[in-house]
PDB file of C-alpha atoms in Angstrom:
ATOM      1  CA  MET A   1     125.751  87.519 157.576  1.00 59.00           C
ATOM      2  CA  ARG A   2     127.524  89.546 154.895  1.00 62.00           C
ATOM      3  CA  ARG A   3     127.721  86.496 152.693  1.00 63.00           C
ATOM      4  CA  LEU A   4     124.006  85.890 153.036  1.00 61.00           C
ATOM      5  CA  SER A   5     123.234  89.524 152.238  1.00 72.00           C
ATOM      6  CA  SER A   6     125.405  89.541 149.117  1.00 75.00           C
ATOM      7  CA  SER A   7     123.878  86.213 148.009  1.00 77.00           C
ATOM      8  CA  ARG A   8     120.405  87.679 148.394  1.00 81.00           C
ATOM      9  CA  SER A   9     121.458  90.756 146.404  1.00 80.00           C
ATOM     10  CA  ALA A  10     122.882  88.605 143.619  1.00 80.00           C
ATOM     11  CA  ALA A  11     119.756  86.443 143.572  1.00 78.00           C
ATOM     12  CA  THR A  12     117.571  89.539 143.407  1.00 82.00           C
ATOM     13  CA  VAL A  13     119.565  90.906 140.472  1.00 76.00           C
ATOM     14  CA  VAL A  14     119.308  87.580 138.630  1.00 76.00           C
ATOM     15  CA  LEU A  15     115.539  87.407 139.240  1.00 73.00           C
ATOM     16  CA  VAL A  16     115.067  90.958 138.007  1.00 71.00           C
ATOM     17  CA  LEU A  17     117.061  90.189 134.855  1.00 70.00           C
ATOM     18  CA  LEU A  18     115.145  86.979 134.246  1.00 68.00           C
ATOM     19  CA  ALA A  19     111.817  88.717 134.792  1.00 65.00           C
ATOM     20  CA  GLY A  20     112.597  90.986 131.845  1.00 62.00           C
ATOM     21  CA  CYS A  21     113.258  88.010 129.581  1.00 60.00           C
ATOM     22  CA  SER A  22     110.496  86.338 127.673  1.00 60.00           C
ATOM     23  CA  ASP A  23     110.178  84.184 124.622  1.00 61.00           C
ATOM     24  CA  GLN A  24     109.564  87.273 122.477  1.00 60.00           C
ATOM     25  CA  SER A  25     112.238  88.955 120.446  1.00 68.00           C
ATOM     26  CA  MET A  26     112.325  91.873 118.038  1.00 70.00           C
ATOM     27  CA  THR A  27     111.529  89.587 115.117  1.00 72.00           C
ATOM     28  CA  VAL A  28     108.908  87.443 116.852  1.00 76.00           C
ATOM     29  CA  GLN A  29     106.327  89.674 118.486  1.00 77.00           C
ATOM     30  CA  PRO A  30     102.663  90.475 118.199  1.00 77.00           C
ATOM     31  CA  LYS A  31     102.197  92.877 115.295  1.00 80.00           C
ATOM     32  CA  TYR A  32      99.953  93.612 112.378  1.00 82.00           C
ATOM     33  CA  THR A  33     101.167  92.370 109.034  1.00 82.00           C
ATOM     34  CA  THR A  34     100.183  94.025 105.767  1.00 81.00           C
ATOM     35  CA  TYR A  35      96.407  94.110 105.178  1.00 84.00           C
ATOM     36  CA  ARG A  36      95.670  92.179 108.383  1.00 87.00           C
ATOM     37  CA  PRO A  37      92.290  93.157 109.844  1.00 90.00           C
ATOM     38  CA  SER A  38      92.237  95.070 113.103  1.00 88.00           C
ATOM     39  CA  SER A  39      89.517  95.579 115.676  1.00 87.00           C
ATOM     40  CA  LEU A  40      91.363  98.653 116.943  1.00 86.00           C
ATOM     41  CA  TRP A  41      90.040 100.980 114.195  1.00 86.00           C
ATOM     42  CA  ARG A  42      86.480 101.546 113.025  1.00 89.00           C
ATOM     43  CA  ASP A  43      87.237 100.675 109.411  1.00 89.00           C
ATOM     44  CA  GLY A  44      88.733  97.338 110.479  1.00 90.00           C
ATOM     45  CA  ALA A  45      92.047  97.894 108.650  1.00 89.00           C
ATOM     46  CA  SER A  46      95.412  97.781 110.370  1.00 88.00           C
ATOM     47  CA  ALA A  47      97.097  99.977 107.738  1.00 86.00           C
ATOM     48  CA  ARG A  48      96.385 103.642 108.340  1.00 85.00           C
ATOM     49  CA  PRO A  49      96.116 106.309 105.639  1.00 85.00           C
ATOM     50  CA  LEU A  50      98.756 109.020 105.561  1.00 87.00           C
ATOM     51  CA  PRO A  51      97.815 112.260 107.294  1.00 90.00           C
ATOM     52  CA  ASP A  52      96.780 115.126 105.019  1.00 91.00           C
ATOM     53  CA  HIS A  53      99.611 117.226 103.565  1.00 89.00           C
ATOM     54  CA  THR A  54     102.232 114.532 104.260  1.00 88.00           C
ATOM     55  CA  VAL A  55     105.316 114.942 102.069  1.00 84.00           C
ATOM     56  CA  ALA A  56     107.881 112.189 101.634  1.00 84.00           C
ATOM     57  CA  ARG A  57     111.496 113.055 102.291  1.00 85.00           C
ATOM     58  CA  GLY A  58     113.108 114.513  99.183  1.00 80.00           C
ATOM     59  CA  ASP A  59     109.845 115.086  97.298  1.00 82.00           C
ATOM     60  CA  LEU A  60     110.068 118.868  97.502  1.00 84.00           C
ATOM     61  CA  LEU A  61     113.586 118.844  96.039  1.00 83.00           C
ATOM     62  CA  ARG A  62     112.506 116.453  93.273  1.00 84.00           C
ATOM     63  CA  ASP A  63     109.494 118.627  92.494  1.00 85.00           C
ATOM     64  CA  GLU A  64     111.721 121.692  92.347  1.00 86.00           C
ATOM     65  CA  ALA A  65     114.157 119.937  89.987  1.00 84.00           C
ATOM     66  CA  ALA A  66     111.257 118.813  87.798  1.00 86.00           C
ATOM     67  CA  ALA A  67     109.719 122.283  87.596  1.00 88.00           C
ATOM     68  CA  THR A  68     112.230 124.026  85.353  1.00 88.00           C
ATOM     69  CA  PRO A  69     114.848 122.793  82.921  1.00 92.00           C
ATOM     70  CA  PRO A  70     118.468 123.719  83.624  1.00 93.00           C
ATOM     71  CA  PRO A  71     120.450 125.902  81.198  1.00 94.00           C
ATOM     72  CA  VAL A  72     121.862 123.875  78.325  1.00 95.00           C
ATOM     73  CA  ASP A  73     125.625 123.658  77.941  1.00 95.00           C
ATOM     74  CA  ALA A  74     128.125 121.118  76.608  1.00 95.00           C
ATOM     75  CA  ALA A  75     128.391 119.264  79.933  1.00 96.00           C
ATOM     76  CA  LEU A  76     124.620 118.926  80.174  1.00 96.00           C
ATOM     77  CA  LEU A  77     124.393 117.584  76.611  1.00 96.00           C
ATOM     78  CA  ALA A  78     127.204 115.099  77.316  1.00 97.00           C
ATOM     79  CA  ARG A  79     125.337 113.857  80.378  1.00 97.00           C
ATOM     80  CA  GLY A  80     122.113 113.750  78.345  1.00 97.00           C
ATOM     81  CA  ARG A  81     123.752 111.657  75.664  1.00 97.00           C
ATOM     82  CA  GLU A  82     125.089 109.253  78.280  1.00 97.00           C
ATOM     83  CA  ARG A  83     121.647 108.895  79.928  1.00 98.00           C
ATOM     84  CA  PHE A  84     119.916 108.634  76.519  1.00 97.00           C
ATOM     85  CA  ASP A  85     122.287 105.872  75.429  1.00 97.00           C
ATOM     86  CA  ILE A  86     121.592 103.950  78.635  1.00 97.00           C
ATOM     87  CA  TYR A  87     117.834 104.331  79.006  1.00 97.00           C
ATOM     88  CA  CYS A  88     116.406 105.379  75.632  1.00 96.00           C
ATOM     89  CA  SER A  89     118.560 103.926  72.861  1.00 96.00           C
ATOM     90  CA  PRO A  90     117.521 100.283  73.387  1.00 96.00           C
ATOM     91  CA  CYS A  91     114.118 101.216  71.926  1.00 96.00           C
ATOM     92  CA  HIS A  92     114.603 104.608  70.242  1.00 96.00           C
ATOM     93  CA  GLY A  93     118.021 103.837  68.724  1.00 96.00           C
ATOM     94  CA  LEU A  94     121.141 105.978  69.003  1.00 95.00           C
ATOM     95  CA  GLY A  95     119.758 108.532  66.538  1.00 94.00           C
ATOM     96  CA  GLY A  96     116.245 108.622  68.002  1.00 94.00           C
ATOM     97  CA  HIS A  97     114.610 107.138  64.886  1.00 95.00           C
ATOM     98  CA  GLY A  98     112.775 104.316  66.701  1.00 94.00           C
ATOM     99  CA  ASP A  99     115.104 101.607  65.426  1.00 94.00           C
ATOM    100  CA  GLY A 100     116.768 100.395  68.617  1.00 95.00           C
ATOM    101  CA  MET A 101     117.872  96.860  69.430  1.00 96.00           C
ATOM    102  CA  ALA A 102     114.586  96.051  71.199  1.00 95.00           C
ATOM    103  CA  VAL A 103     112.713  96.931  67.995  1.00 94.00           C
ATOM    104  CA  GLN A 104     115.056  94.747  65.963  1.00 94.00           C
ATOM    105  CA  ARG A 105     114.123  91.901  68.308  1.00 95.00           C
ATOM    106  CA  GLY A 106     110.369  92.335  67.728  1.00 94.00           C
ATOM    107  CA  PHE A 107     109.309  95.028  70.203  1.00 94.00           C
ATOM    108  CA  PRO A 108     106.886  97.625  68.767  1.00 94.00           C
ATOM    109  CA  PRO A 109     108.760 100.629  67.375  1.00 94.00           C
ATOM    110  CA  PRO A 110     108.529 103.889  69.329  1.00 95.00           C
ATOM    111  CA  PRO A 111     107.938 107.155  67.481  1.00 94.00           C
ATOM    112  CA  ASN A 112     110.749 108.813  65.566  1.00 95.00           C
ATOM    113  CA  PHE A 113     111.935 111.967  67.379  1.00 95.00           C
ATOM    114  CA  ASP A 114     112.353 113.618  63.974  1.00 93.00           C
ATOM    115  CA  SER A 115     108.617 113.418  63.214  1.00 94.00           C
ATOM    116  CA  PRO A 116     106.809 116.767  62.788  1.00 94.00           C
ATOM    117  CA  ARG A 117     104.550 116.002  65.767  1.00 95.00           C
ATOM    118  CA  LEU A 118     107.488 115.489  68.136  1.00 95.00           C
ATOM    119  CA  ARG A 119     109.450 118.417  66.695  1.00 95.00           C
ATOM    120  CA  ALA A 120     106.498 120.645  67.600  1.00 95.00           C
ATOM    121  CA  ALA A 121     106.038 119.085  71.052  1.00 96.00           C
ATOM    122  CA  PRO A 122     107.183 121.198  74.009  1.00 96.00           C
ATOM    123  CA  ALA A 123     110.152 120.030  76.057  1.00 95.00           C
ATOM    124  CA  ARG A 124     107.796 119.327  78.961  1.00 96.00           C
ATOM    125  CA  HIS A 125     106.105 116.625  76.832  1.00 96.00           C
ATOM    126  CA  PHE A 126     109.328 114.585  76.674  1.00 97.00           C
ATOM    127  CA  PHE A 127     109.945 115.123  80.388  1.00 96.00           C
ATOM    128  CA  ASP A 128     106.428 113.924  81.206  1.00 96.00           C
ATOM    129  CA  VAL A 129     106.720 110.872  78.952  1.00 97.00           C
ATOM    130  CA  VAL A 130     109.955 109.838  80.675  1.00 96.00           C
ATOM    131  CA  THR A 131     108.317 110.475  84.044  1.00 95.00           C
ATOM    132  CA  HIS A 132     104.938 108.785  83.505  1.00 95.00           C
ATOM    133  CA  GLY A 133     105.433 106.586  80.453  1.00 95.00           C
ATOM    134  CA  TYR A 134     103.345 106.631  77.269  1.00 94.00           C
ATOM    135  CA  GLY A 135     101.778 103.814  75.264  1.00 91.00           C
ATOM    136  CA  VAL A 136     103.871 100.691  75.815  1.00 91.00           C
ATOM    137  CA  MET A 137     106.699 102.712  77.366  1.00 93.00           C
ATOM    138  CA  TYR A 138     106.660 102.419  81.133  1.00 94.00           C
ATOM    139  CA  SER A 139     107.597 105.150  83.592  1.00 96.00           C
ATOM    140  CA  TYR A 140     111.265 105.848  84.202  1.00 96.00           C
ATOM    141  CA  ALA A 141     110.579 108.084  87.233  1.00 93.00           C
ATOM    142  CA  ALA A 142     112.054 105.512  89.618  1.00 93.00           C
ATOM    143  CA  ARG A 143     115.123 104.986  87.410  1.00 95.00           C
ATOM    144  CA  VAL A 144     115.981 108.468  86.153  1.00 96.00           C
ATOM    145  CA  GLU A 145     116.265 111.463  88.485  1.00 94.00           C
ATOM    146  CA  PRO A 146     114.487 114.676  87.386  1.00 94.00           C
ATOM    147  CA  GLU A 147     117.806 116.425  86.627  1.00 94.00           C
ATOM    148  CA  ASP A 148     118.771 113.577  84.305  1.00 96.00           C
ATOM    149  CA  ARG A 149     115.347 113.616  82.648  1.00 96.00           C
ATOM    150  CA  TRP A 150     116.017 117.231  81.659  1.00 97.00           C
ATOM    151  CA  THR A 151     119.448 116.265  80.284  1.00 97.00           C
ATOM    152  CA  ILE A 152     117.764 113.579  78.169  1.00 97.00           C
ATOM    153  CA  VAL A 153     115.232 116.136  76.909  1.00 97.00           C
ATOM    154  CA  ALA A 154     118.058 118.520  75.962  1.00 97.00           C
ATOM    155  CA  TYR A 155     119.834 115.715  74.107  1.00 97.00           C
ATOM    156  CA  ILE A 156     116.622 114.786  72.244  1.00 97.00           C
ATOM    157  CA  ARG A 157     116.343 118.424  71.149  1.00 96.00           C
ATOM    158  CA  ALA A 158     119.974 118.279  69.983  1.00 95.00           C
ATOM    159  CA  LEU A 159     119.188 115.124  67.978  1.00 95.00           C
ATOM    160  CA  GLN A 160     116.213 116.866  66.405  1.00 94.00           C
ATOM    161  CA  ALA A 161     118.313 119.926  65.521  1.00 92.00           C
ATOM    162  CA  SER A 162     121.083 117.802  64.041  1.00 89.00           C
ATOM    163  CA  ALA A 163     118.621 115.844  61.884  1.00 83.00           C
ATOM    164  CA  ALA A 164     117.214 119.087  60.469  1.00 75.00           C
ATOM    165  CA  THR A 165     120.596 120.663  59.714  1.00 75.00           C
ATOM    166  CA  PRO A 166     122.015 120.023  56.230  1.00 74.00           C
ATOM    167  CA  LEU A 167     125.524 118.604  56.277  1.00 70.00           C
ATOM    168  CA  ALA A 168     126.891 121.659  54.471  1.00 70.00           C
ATOM    169  CA  GLU A 169     125.763 123.843  57.389  1.00 71.00           C
ATOM    170  CA  ALA A 170     127.423 121.722  60.073  1.00 66.00           C
ATOM    171  CA  PRO A 171     130.301 123.598  61.771  1.00 66.00           C
ATOM    172  CA  GLU A 172     132.860 120.951  60.802  1.00 65.00           C
ATOM    173  CA  ALA A 173     131.719 121.026  57.158  1.00 53.00           C
ATOM    174  CA  ARG A 174     131.935 124.834  56.973  1.00 52.00           C
ATOM    175  CA  GLU A 175     135.574 124.716  58.048  1.00 54.00           C
ATOM    176  CA  GLU A 176     136.379 122.297  55.221  1.00 54.00           C
ATOM    177  CA  LEU A 177     134.446 124.085  52.425  1.00 46.00           C
ATOM    178  CA  PRO A 178     136.474 126.359  50.096  1.00 49.00           C
TER     179      PRO A 178
END
């Protein structure tokens, strides 16, 4: 009698476990794929718009970093030069004159940072161009974090200042003059 009872219990457990099984898995299941029509919603679309005032994770911090430039120091300029050399110099050249390797290979030349128009441009202009692109330059927002965009802007300003400074006024030259 005990054996029969335990056999029935085991059979019940097996049936319960098998009842939960089906031919569906996590990867093969009924679902809406991108842009598939749906009769569930009035507009017939399966993709739903984001609720009002939705903010993606990290957007507030990125917006805060993009709002104001950090104070300029030697470390920031060093980082700016590194980022400029990586992202900007292929087109703008190491000196910012629009003579980078891409231009030497036939790409249209970008503007010279030493031009009067760009010397007069506010720092925010350079930040916005890196963020959104301009002309044939595409956006670098997905590639360069806002903090690094400001370092690039600071380095561009340093390039502009160095191009406008006569060699005799450079600190190293003053030390060598009699």
